[in-house]
C-alpha positions as a printed NumPy array, in Angstrom:
array([[-52.16 ,  10.002,  31.109],
       [-48.908,   8.314,  32.155],
       [-45.797,   7.833,  30.12 ],
       [-46.694,   4.253,  29.357],
       [-49.945,   5.565,  27.814],
       [-47.997,   7.024,  24.951],
       [-47.32 ,   4.75 ,  22.012],
       [-43.835,   3.224,  22.204],
       [-42.775,   5.075,  19.152],
       [-43.957,   8.371,  20.551],
       [-40.478,   9.33 ,  21.542],
       [-39.155,   9.221,  18.048],
       [-42.078,   9.236,  15.599],
       [-43.518,  12.566,  14.338],
       [-46.69 ,  10.548,  13.353],
       [-47.192,   9.622,  16.952],
       [-46.826,  13.403,  17.959],
       [-49.299,  14.234,  15.247],
       [-51.842,  11.777,  16.79 ],
       [-51.106,  13.288,  20.284],
       [-51.735,  16.669,  18.817],
       [-55.152,  15.501,  17.476],
       [-55.929,  14.131,  20.934],
       [-55.439,  17.755,  22.234],
       [-57.151,  19.779,  19.38 ],
       [-60.227,  17.637,  19.196],
       [-61.338,  17.832,  22.958],
       [-60.262,  21.557,  22.977],
       [-62.531,  22.149,  19.981],
       [-65.428,  20.269,  21.551],
       [-64.924,  22.057,  24.782],
       [-65.077,  25.47 ,  23.071],
       [-68.23 ,  24.35 ,  21.255],
       [-70.029,  23.567,  24.385],
       [-68.891,  26.614,  26.264],
       [-69.662,  28.955,  23.318],
       [-73.166,  27.613,  22.592],
       [-74.479,  25.87 ,  25.713],
       [-73.017,  28.326,  28.332],
       [-72.906,  31.579,  26.263],
       [-75.254,  31.586,  23.313],
       [-78.311,  29.803,  24.685],
       [-78.887,  31.792,  27.89 ],
       [-78.064,  35.113,  26.09 ],
       [-80.498,  34.485,  23.163],
       [-83.518,  34.973,  25.115],
       [-82.362,  38.4  ,  26.484],
       [-81.932,  39.886,  22.973],
       [-84.452,  42.49 ,  22.104],
       [-87.332,  41.123,  19.921],
       [-86.719,  37.482,  20.593],
       [-89.929,  35.806,  21.425],
       [-90.228,  32.352,  23.065],
       [-91.203,  30.747,  19.8  ],
       [-88.438,  32.388,  17.868],
       [-85.912,  31.517,  20.618],
       [-86.944,  27.904,  20.654],
       [-86.803,  27.556,  16.894],
       [-83.284,  29.115,  16.849],
       [-82.345,  26.754,  19.737],
       [-83.537,  23.644,  17.87 ],
       [-81.514,  24.715,  14.666],
       [-78.344,  25.549,  16.758],
       [-78.396,  22.629,  19.125],
       [-79.123,  20.183,  16.15 ],
       [-76.199,  21.638,  14.318],
       [-74.126,  21.389,  17.483],
       [-74.951,  17.798,  18.054],
       [-73.835,  16.96 ,  14.356],
       [-70.588,  18.679,  14.974],
       [-70.09 ,  16.979,  18.381],
       [-70.621,  13.565,  16.624],
       [-68.079,  14.35 ,  13.941],
       [-65.579,  15.464,  16.544],
       [-66.175,  12.469,  18.548],
       [-65.602,  10.242,  15.529],
       [-62.335,  11.768,  14.85 ],
       [-61.257,  11.671,  18.523],
       [-62.091,   7.914,  18.535],
       [-59.855,   7.517,  15.395],
       [-57.053,   9.372,  16.97 ],
       [-57.226,   7.454,  20.073],
       [-58.024,   3.806,  19.694],
       [-55.579,   1.406,  18.221],
       [-52.748,   3.746,  19.151],
       [-51.374,   2.115,  22.17 ],
       [-52.807,   4.47 ,  24.689],
       [-53.676,   3.769,  28.252],
       [-56.977,   2.316,  28.935],
       [-57.676,   5.193,  31.343],
       [-57.52 ,   7.694,  28.439],
       [-59.598,   5.404,  26.3  ],
       [-62.241,   5.251,  29.192],
       [-62.424,   8.987,  29.181],
       [-63.125,   9.044,  25.341],
       [-65.686,   6.152,  25.837],
       [-67.396,   7.959,  28.772],
       [-67.666,  11.165,  26.604],
       [-69.202,   8.951,  23.785],
       [-71.602,   7.53 ,  26.278],
       [-72.682,  11.029,  27.641],
       [-73.169,  12.351,  23.935],
       [-75.33 ,   9.259,  23.087],
       [-77.492,   9.842,  26.05 ],
       [-77.786,  13.578,  25.224],
       [-78.515,  13.078,  21.538],
       [-80.562,   9.799,  21.464],
       [-82.564,  10.143,  24.684],
       [-82.75 ,  13.717,  26.006],
       [-82.846,  15.711,  22.772],
       [-85.918,  13.954,  21.463],
       [-87.668,  14.755,  24.816],
       [-86.565,  18.313,  24.501],
       [-87.902,  18.568,  21.   ],
       [-91.262,  17.13 ,  22.333],
       [-91.337,  19.58 ,  25.059],
       [-90.496,  22.471,  22.525],
       [-93.531,  21.248,  20.482],
       [-95.711,  21.456,  23.72 ],
       [-94.548,  24.992,  24.385],
       [-95.045,  26.192,  20.907],
       [-98.536,  24.676,  20.745],
       [-99.423,  26.423,  24.008],
       [-99.971,  23.07 ,  25.884],
       [-96.923,  23.774,  28.315],
       [-95.259,  26.766,  29.896],
       [-91.834,  25.351,  29.44 ],
       [-89.236,  24.799,  32.208],
       [-88.907,  20.978,  31.565],
       [-86.464,  18.977,  33.638],
       [-85.1  ,  17.692,  30.315],
       [-83.25 ,  21.016,  29.94 ],
       [-81.593,  20.338,  33.24 ],
       [-80.612,  16.911,  32.128],
       [-79.098,  18.253,  28.978],
       [-77.117,  20.895,  30.983],
       [-75.884,  18.06 ,  33.192],
       [-74.732,  16.165,  30.256],
       [-72.739,  19.18 ,  28.994],
       [-71.357,  19.645,  32.555],
       [-70.171,  16.126,  32.471],
       [-68.735,  16.528,  29.028],
       [-66.892,  19.696,  30.108],
       [-65.255,  17.778,  33.029],
       [-64.297,  14.805,  30.75 ],
       [-62.916,  17.105,  28.057],
       [-60.859,  19.083,  30.578],
       [-59.496,  15.788,  31.973],
       [-58.535,  14.548,  28.523],
       [-56.754,  17.904,  27.761],
       [-54.946,  17.697,  31.015],
       [-53.848,  14.235,  30.22 ],
       [-52.763,  15.221,  26.792],
       [-50.818,  18.246,  27.948],
       [-49.117,  16.06 ,  30.63 ],
       [-48.138,  13.611,  27.791],
       [-46.555,  16.375,  25.713],
       [-44.417,  17.47 ,  28.746],
       [-42.788,  14.006,  28.982]])
C-alpha cells in the first residue's frame, strides 16, 4: 500500500487511523483463525485418543461451519473498513480476491466436502477426497492474501 493509498485526511484524522487499525486487526484475526483451525486443530483432531473417523468428521463439520460463519463476518467488516475510504485499488483488489476465495470455499467446495463426509459416514467411501486439497489450497491462498494485506497495512502505518 503506497502513501497515496491512504485517505487524504489520514495524516491528521484520528478516524482515518482507526479505519487503518481495523484494516490491520481484521486480516490478522482472520489469519489467526485459519492457522489455528485449519493448520493446527484439524490435523491434530484425528490423533487424539478415542477420536473415531465419524466423530472427527462430525466435529470437523461443526468447527468448519462455525469458522466459515466467522470468516464471512470478518470479511464483511473488512469490506466496510476498506471500500469508500479512498484506498488504492491494489489494496481493494486484495480484499476482493479474499472475498472471491472465501466464496469458492464456502459456496462450492464446502458442499462437496459435506457430501463426501456423508459418503464416508455411510460407508460408501473411504475418504481422502480431492475436495479436501481444494479447501486447503483456498486456505493457503487466503493466508498469502492476508499476509500481503497485513504487510501493506503495516507499511502504511510507518508513513
